[in-house]
PDB file of C-alpha atoms in Angstrom:
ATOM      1  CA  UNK A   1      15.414  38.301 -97.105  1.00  0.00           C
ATOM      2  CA  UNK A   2      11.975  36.179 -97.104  1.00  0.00           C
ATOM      3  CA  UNK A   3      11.149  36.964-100.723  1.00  0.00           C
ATOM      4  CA  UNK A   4      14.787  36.106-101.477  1.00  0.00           C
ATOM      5  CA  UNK A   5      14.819  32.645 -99.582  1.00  0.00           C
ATOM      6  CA  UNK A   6      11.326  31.951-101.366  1.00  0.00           C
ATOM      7  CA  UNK A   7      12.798  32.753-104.746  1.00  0.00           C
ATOM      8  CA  UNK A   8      16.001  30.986-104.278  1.00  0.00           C
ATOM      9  CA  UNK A   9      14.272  27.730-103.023  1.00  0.00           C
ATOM     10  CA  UNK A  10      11.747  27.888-106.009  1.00  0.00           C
ATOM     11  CA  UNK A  11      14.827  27.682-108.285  1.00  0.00           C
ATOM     12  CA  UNK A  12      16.182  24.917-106.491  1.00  0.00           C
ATOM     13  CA  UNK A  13      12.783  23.101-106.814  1.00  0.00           C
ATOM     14  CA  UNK A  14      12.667  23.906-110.671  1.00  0.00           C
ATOM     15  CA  UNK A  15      15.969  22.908-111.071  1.00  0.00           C
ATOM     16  CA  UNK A  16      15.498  19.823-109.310  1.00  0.00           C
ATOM     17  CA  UNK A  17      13.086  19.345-111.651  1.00  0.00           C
ATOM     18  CA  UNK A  18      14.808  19.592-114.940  1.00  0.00           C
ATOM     19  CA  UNK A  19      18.004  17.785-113.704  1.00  0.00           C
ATOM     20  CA  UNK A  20      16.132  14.309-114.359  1.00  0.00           C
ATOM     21  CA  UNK A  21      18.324  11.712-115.650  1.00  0.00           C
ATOM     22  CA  UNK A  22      17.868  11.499-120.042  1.00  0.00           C
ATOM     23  CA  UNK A  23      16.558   7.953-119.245  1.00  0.00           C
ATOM     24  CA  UNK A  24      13.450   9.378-121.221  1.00  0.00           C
ATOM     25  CA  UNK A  25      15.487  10.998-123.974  1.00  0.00           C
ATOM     26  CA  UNK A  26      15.118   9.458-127.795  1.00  0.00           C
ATOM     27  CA  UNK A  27      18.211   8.030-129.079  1.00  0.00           C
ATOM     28  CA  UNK A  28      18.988   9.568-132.380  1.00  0.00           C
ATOM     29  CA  UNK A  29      17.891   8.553-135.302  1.00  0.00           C
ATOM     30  CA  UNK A  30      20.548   9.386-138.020  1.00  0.00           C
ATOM     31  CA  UNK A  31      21.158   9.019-142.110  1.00  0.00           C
ATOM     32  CA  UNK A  32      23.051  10.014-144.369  1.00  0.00           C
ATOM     33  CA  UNK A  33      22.851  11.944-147.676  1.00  0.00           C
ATOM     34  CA  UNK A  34      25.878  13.213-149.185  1.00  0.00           C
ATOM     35  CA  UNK A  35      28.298  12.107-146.851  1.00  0.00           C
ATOM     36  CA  UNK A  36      26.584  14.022-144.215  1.00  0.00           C
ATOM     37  CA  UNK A  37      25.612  12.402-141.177  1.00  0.00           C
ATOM     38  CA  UNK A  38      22.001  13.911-139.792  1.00  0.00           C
ATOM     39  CA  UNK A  39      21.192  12.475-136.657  1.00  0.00           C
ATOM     40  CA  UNK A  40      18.009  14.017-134.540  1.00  0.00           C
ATOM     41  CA  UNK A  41      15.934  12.916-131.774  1.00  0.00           C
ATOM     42  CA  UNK A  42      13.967  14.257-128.862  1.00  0.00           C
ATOM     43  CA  UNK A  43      15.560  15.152-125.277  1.00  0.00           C
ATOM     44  CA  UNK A  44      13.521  13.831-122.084  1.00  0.00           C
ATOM     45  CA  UNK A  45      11.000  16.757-121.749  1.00  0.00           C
ATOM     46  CA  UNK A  46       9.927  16.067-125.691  1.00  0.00           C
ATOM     47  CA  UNK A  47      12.421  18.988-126.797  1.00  0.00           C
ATOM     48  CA  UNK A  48      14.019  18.379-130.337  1.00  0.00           C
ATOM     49  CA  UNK A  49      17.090  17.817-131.455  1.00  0.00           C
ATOM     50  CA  UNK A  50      19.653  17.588-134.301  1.00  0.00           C
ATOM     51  CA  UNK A  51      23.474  16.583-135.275  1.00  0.00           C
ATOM     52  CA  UNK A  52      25.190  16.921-138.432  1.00  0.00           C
ATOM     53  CA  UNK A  53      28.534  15.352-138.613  1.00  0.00           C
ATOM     54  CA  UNK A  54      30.462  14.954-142.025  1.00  0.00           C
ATOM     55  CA  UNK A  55      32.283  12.036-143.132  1.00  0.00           C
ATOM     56  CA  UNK A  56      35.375  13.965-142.716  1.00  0.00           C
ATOM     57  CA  UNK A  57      34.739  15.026-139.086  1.00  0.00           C
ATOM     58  CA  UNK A  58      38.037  16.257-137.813  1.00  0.00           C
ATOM     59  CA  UNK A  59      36.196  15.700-133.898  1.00  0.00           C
ATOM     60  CA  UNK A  60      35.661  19.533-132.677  1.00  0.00           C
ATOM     61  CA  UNK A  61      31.492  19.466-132.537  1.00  0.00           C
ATOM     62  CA  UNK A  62      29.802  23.387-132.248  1.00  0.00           C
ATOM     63  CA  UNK A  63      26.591  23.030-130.212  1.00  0.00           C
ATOM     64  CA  UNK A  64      24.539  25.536-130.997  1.00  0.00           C
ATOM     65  CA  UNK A  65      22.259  28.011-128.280  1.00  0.00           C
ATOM     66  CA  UNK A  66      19.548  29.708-130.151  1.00  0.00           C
ATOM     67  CA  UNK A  67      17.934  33.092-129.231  1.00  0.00           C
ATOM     68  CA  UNK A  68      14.517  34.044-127.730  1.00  0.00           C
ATOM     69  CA  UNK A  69      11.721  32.332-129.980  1.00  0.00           C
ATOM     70  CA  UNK A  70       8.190  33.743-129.874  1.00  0.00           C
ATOM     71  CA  UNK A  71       5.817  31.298-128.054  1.00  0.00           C
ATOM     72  CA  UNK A  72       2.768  32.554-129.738  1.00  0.00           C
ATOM     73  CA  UNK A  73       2.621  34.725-132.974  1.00  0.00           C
ATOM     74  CA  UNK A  74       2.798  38.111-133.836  1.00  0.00           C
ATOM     75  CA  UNK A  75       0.219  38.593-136.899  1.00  0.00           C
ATOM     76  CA  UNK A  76       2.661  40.362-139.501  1.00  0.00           C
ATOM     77  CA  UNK A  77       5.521  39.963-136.951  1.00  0.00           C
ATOM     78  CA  UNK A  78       6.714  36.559-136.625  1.00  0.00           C
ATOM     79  CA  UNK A  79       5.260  33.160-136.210  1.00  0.00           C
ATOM     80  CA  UNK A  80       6.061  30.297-134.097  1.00  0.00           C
ATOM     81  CA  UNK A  81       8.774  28.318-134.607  1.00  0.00           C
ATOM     82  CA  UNK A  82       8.270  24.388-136.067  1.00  0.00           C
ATOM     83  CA  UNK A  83      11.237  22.540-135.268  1.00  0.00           C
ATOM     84  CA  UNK A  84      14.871  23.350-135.291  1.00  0.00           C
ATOM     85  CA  UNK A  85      15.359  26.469-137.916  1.00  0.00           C
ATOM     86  CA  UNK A  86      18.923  27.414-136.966  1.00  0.00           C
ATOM     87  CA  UNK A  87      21.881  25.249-136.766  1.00  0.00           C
ATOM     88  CA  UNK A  88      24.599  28.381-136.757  1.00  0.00           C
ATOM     89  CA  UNK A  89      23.593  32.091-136.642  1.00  0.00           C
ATOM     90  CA  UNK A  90      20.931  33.124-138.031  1.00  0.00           C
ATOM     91  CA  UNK A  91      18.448  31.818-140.231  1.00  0.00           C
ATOM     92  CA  UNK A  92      18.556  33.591-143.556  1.00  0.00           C
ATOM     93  CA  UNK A  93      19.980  31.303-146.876  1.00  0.00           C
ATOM     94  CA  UNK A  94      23.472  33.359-146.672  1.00  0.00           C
ATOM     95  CA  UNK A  95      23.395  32.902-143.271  1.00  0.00           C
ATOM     96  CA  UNK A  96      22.602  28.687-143.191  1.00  0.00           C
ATOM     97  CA  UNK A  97      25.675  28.539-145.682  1.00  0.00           C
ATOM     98  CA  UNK A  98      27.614  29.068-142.528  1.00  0.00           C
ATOM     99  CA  UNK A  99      26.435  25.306-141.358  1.00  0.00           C
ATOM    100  CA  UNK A 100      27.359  24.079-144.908  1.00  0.00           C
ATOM    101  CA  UNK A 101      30.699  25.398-144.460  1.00  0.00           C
ATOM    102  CA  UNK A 102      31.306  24.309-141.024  1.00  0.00           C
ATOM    103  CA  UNK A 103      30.364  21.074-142.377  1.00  0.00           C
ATOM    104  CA  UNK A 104      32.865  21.222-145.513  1.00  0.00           C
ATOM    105  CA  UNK A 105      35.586  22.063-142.925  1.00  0.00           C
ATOM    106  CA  UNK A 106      35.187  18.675-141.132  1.00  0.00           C
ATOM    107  CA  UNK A 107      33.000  20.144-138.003  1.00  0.00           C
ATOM    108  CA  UNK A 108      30.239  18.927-136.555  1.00  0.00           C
ATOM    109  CA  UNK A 109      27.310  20.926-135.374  1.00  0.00           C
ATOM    110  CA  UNK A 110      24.157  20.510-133.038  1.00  0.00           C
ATOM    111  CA  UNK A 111      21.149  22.121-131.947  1.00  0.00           C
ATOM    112  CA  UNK A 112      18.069  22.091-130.380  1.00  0.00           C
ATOM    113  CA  UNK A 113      14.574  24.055-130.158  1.00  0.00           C
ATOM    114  CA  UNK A 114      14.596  24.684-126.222  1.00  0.00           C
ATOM    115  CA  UNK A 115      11.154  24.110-125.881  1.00  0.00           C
ATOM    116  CA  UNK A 116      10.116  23.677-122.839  1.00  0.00           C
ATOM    117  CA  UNK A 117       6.448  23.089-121.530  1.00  0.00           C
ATOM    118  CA  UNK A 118       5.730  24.891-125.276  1.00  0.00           C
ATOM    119  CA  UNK A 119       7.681  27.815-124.219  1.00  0.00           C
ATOM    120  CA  UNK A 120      10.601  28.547-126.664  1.00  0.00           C
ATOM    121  CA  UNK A 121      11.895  31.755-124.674  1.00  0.00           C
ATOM    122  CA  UNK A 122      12.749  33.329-121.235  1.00  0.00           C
ATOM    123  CA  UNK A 123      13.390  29.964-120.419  1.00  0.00           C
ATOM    124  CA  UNK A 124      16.960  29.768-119.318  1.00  0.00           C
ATOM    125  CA  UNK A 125      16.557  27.891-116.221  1.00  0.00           C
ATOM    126  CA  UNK A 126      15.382  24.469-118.033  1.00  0.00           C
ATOM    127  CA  UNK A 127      17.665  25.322-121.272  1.00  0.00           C
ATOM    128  CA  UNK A 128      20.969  25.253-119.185  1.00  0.00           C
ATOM    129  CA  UNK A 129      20.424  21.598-118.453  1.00  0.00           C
ATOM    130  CA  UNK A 130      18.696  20.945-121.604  1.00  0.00           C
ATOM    131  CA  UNK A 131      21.984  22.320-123.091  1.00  0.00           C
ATOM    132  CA  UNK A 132      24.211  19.519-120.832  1.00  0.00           C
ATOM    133  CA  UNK A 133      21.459  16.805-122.082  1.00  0.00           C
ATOM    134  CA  UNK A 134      22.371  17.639-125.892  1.00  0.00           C
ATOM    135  CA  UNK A 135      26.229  17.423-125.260  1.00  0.00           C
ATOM    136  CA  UNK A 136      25.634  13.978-123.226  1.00  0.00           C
ATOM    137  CA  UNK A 137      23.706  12.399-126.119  1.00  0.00           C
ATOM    138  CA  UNK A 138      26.409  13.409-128.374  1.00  0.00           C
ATOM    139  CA  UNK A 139      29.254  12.161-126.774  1.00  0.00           C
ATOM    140  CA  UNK A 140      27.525   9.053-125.690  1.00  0.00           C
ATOM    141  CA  UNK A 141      26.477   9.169-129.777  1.00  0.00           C
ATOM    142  CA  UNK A 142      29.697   9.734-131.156  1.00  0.00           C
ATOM    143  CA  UNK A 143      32.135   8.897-128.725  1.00  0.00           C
ATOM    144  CA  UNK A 144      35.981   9.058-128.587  1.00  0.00           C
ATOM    145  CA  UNK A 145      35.359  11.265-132.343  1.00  0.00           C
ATOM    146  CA  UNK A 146      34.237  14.417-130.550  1.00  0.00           C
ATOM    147  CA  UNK A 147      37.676  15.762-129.483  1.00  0.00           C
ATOM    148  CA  UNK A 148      37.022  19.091-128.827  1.00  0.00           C
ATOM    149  CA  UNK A 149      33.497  20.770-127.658  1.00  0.00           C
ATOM    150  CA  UNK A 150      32.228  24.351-128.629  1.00  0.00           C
ATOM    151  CA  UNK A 151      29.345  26.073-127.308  1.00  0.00           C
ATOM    152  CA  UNK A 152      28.225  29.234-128.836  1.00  0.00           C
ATOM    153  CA  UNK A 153      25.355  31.265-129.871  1.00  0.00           C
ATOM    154  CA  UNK A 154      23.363  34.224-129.753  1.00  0.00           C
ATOM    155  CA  UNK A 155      21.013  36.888-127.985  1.00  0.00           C
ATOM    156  CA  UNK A 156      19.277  34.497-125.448  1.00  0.00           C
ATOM    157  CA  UNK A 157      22.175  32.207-125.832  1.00  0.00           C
ATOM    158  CA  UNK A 158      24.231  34.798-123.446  1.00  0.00           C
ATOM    159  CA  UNK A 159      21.655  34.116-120.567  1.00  0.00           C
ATOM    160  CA  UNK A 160      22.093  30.171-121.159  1.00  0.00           C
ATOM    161  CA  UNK A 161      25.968  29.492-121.801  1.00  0.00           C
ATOM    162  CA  UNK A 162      27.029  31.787-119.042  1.00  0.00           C
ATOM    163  CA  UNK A 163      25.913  29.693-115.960  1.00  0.00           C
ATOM    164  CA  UNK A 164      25.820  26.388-117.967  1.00  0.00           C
ATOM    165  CA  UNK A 165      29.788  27.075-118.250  1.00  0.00           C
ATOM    166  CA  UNK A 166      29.883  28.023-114.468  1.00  0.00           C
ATOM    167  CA  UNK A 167      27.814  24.827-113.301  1.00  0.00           C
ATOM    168  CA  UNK A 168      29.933  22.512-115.818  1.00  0.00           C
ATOM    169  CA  UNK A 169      33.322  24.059-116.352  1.00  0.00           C
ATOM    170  CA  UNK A 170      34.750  20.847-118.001  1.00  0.00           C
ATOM    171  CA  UNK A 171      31.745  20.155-120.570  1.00  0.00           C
ATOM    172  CA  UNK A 172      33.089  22.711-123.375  1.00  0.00           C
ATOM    173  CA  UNK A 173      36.331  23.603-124.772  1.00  0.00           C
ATOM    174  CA  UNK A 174      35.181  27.024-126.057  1.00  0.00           C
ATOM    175  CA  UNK A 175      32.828  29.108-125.523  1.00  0.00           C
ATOM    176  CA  UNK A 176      31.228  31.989-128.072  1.00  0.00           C
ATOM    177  CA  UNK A 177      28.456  34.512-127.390  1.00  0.00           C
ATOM    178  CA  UNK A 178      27.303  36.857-129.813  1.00  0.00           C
ATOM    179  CA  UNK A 179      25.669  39.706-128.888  1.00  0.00           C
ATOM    180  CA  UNK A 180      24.401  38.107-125.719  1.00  0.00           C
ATOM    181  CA  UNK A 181      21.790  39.087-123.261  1.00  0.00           C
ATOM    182  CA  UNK A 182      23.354  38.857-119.602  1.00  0.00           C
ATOM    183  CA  UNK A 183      22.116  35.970-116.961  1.00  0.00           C
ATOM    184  CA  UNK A 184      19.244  37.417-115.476  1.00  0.00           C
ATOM    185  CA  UNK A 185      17.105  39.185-118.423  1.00  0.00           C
ATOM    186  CA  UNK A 186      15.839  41.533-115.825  1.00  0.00           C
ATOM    187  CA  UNK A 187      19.658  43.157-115.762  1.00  0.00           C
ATOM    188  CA  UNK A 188      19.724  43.672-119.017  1.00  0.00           C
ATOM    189  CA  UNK A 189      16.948  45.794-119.503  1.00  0.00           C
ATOM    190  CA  UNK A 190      17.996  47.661-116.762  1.00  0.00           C
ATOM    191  CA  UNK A 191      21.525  48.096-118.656  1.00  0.00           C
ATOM    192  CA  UNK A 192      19.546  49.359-121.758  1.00  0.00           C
ATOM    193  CA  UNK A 193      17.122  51.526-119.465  1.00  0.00           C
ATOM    194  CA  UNK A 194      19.831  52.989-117.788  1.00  0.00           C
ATOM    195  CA  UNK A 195      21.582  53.666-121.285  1.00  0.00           C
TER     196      UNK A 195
END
C-alpha cells in the first residue's frame, strides 16, 4: 500500500506539472500554398506542432497521436525523429497520400511530435495533456469552423487517447485507435508474455 501511495502521489506531482496553463505556448504561424492552410507552432514545454486545414474545410479536424519514437538511434535501425514526420498513419509516400486525401475531402488534420524533456516515447503521462493543449490551440485558432473533433492514432497512441478521453469526455467527437498498446505499457507486455 506504501509503494502504491508513493507512486500514485508521484503521478499527481507530474501531472501537476504538465497541466500548466499554454500561456507559454507559440501561437501558430500559418500560410498557405495551394489552398492549403499550414499552420505550426510550438506547445508550452517547446513540443512542435502542425495544422493543415483546406480552403474547403467542411469543420470535422482529425488530431493525430503518433506511436513510440526512438529517443536515441539505433545504428542500421532507426534514427531520431526531426520534427513532425506523420500527420495520418504511417509515414511511407502511399501512406502520407492519406493526409492529401483527407485534405481533398475538406478535413482538417493536426499533429504533434510529443516530445517531452527530449523524450519522444513511453511518455504518456505528459502526452495526454499535451494532446488537450493541441486541441485548445486549434479551437482557439480556428474557432466556430471546427465542428466536429477526431482523435485517432496508432501503437502508443492507444496508451494516450484512452485516459485523455476518460479525463476529457467532451473534447472529441470520435475516437480511433489502431492497433493500440493498452494504458499502462507494463500490461501489455504482460498480455503478449502471457500469449
Amino acid at each position: 500500500k506504501l509503494i502504491a501511495s508513493l507512486g500514485a502521489a508521484a503521478l499527481l506531482s507530474t501531472v501537476a506539472v504538465v497541466t500548466i496553463p499554454a500561456a507559454n505556448a507559440a501561437a501558430p504561424t500559418c500560410a498557405t500554398v495551394a489552398d492549403v492552410e499550414t499552420c505550426s507552432g510550438t506547445l508550452a514545454n517547446g513540443a512542435a506542432y502542425v495544422f493543415k486545414v483546406p480552403g474547403n474545410f467542411k469543420g470535422t479536424m482529425f488530431f493525430w497521436e503518433h506511436g513510440f519514437r526512438p529517443t536515441y538511434p539505433i545504428p542500421g535501425v532507426a534514427s531520431v525523429p526531426t520534427g513532425i514526420e506523420e500527420i495520418t498513419p504511417g509515414n511511407s509516400v502511399t501512406l502520407k497520400d492519406v493526409t492529401a486525401e483527407m485534405l481533398r475531402s475538406g478535413h482538417g488534420v493536426a499533429a504533434y511530435d510529443g516530445t517531452v524533456k527530449g523524450l519522444r516515447g513511453w511518455n504518456n503521462t505528459y502526452r495526454v495533456e499535451m494532446l488537450k493543449e493541441v486541441i485548445d490551440i486549434a479551437t482557439a485558432y480556428y474557432g466556430s469552423k471546427i465542428k466536429h473533433k477526431v482523435v485517432y492514432g496508432s501503437s502508443q497512441a492507444g496508451s494516450i487517447i484512452t485516459p485523455f478521453v476518460e479525463k476529457y469526455p467532451t473534447y472529441a467527437d470520435a475516437v480511433g485507435i489502431l492497433a493500440g498498446t493498452t494504458p499502462s505499457i507494463a500490461d501489455s507486455m504482460q498480455s503478449l508474455c502471457d500469449a
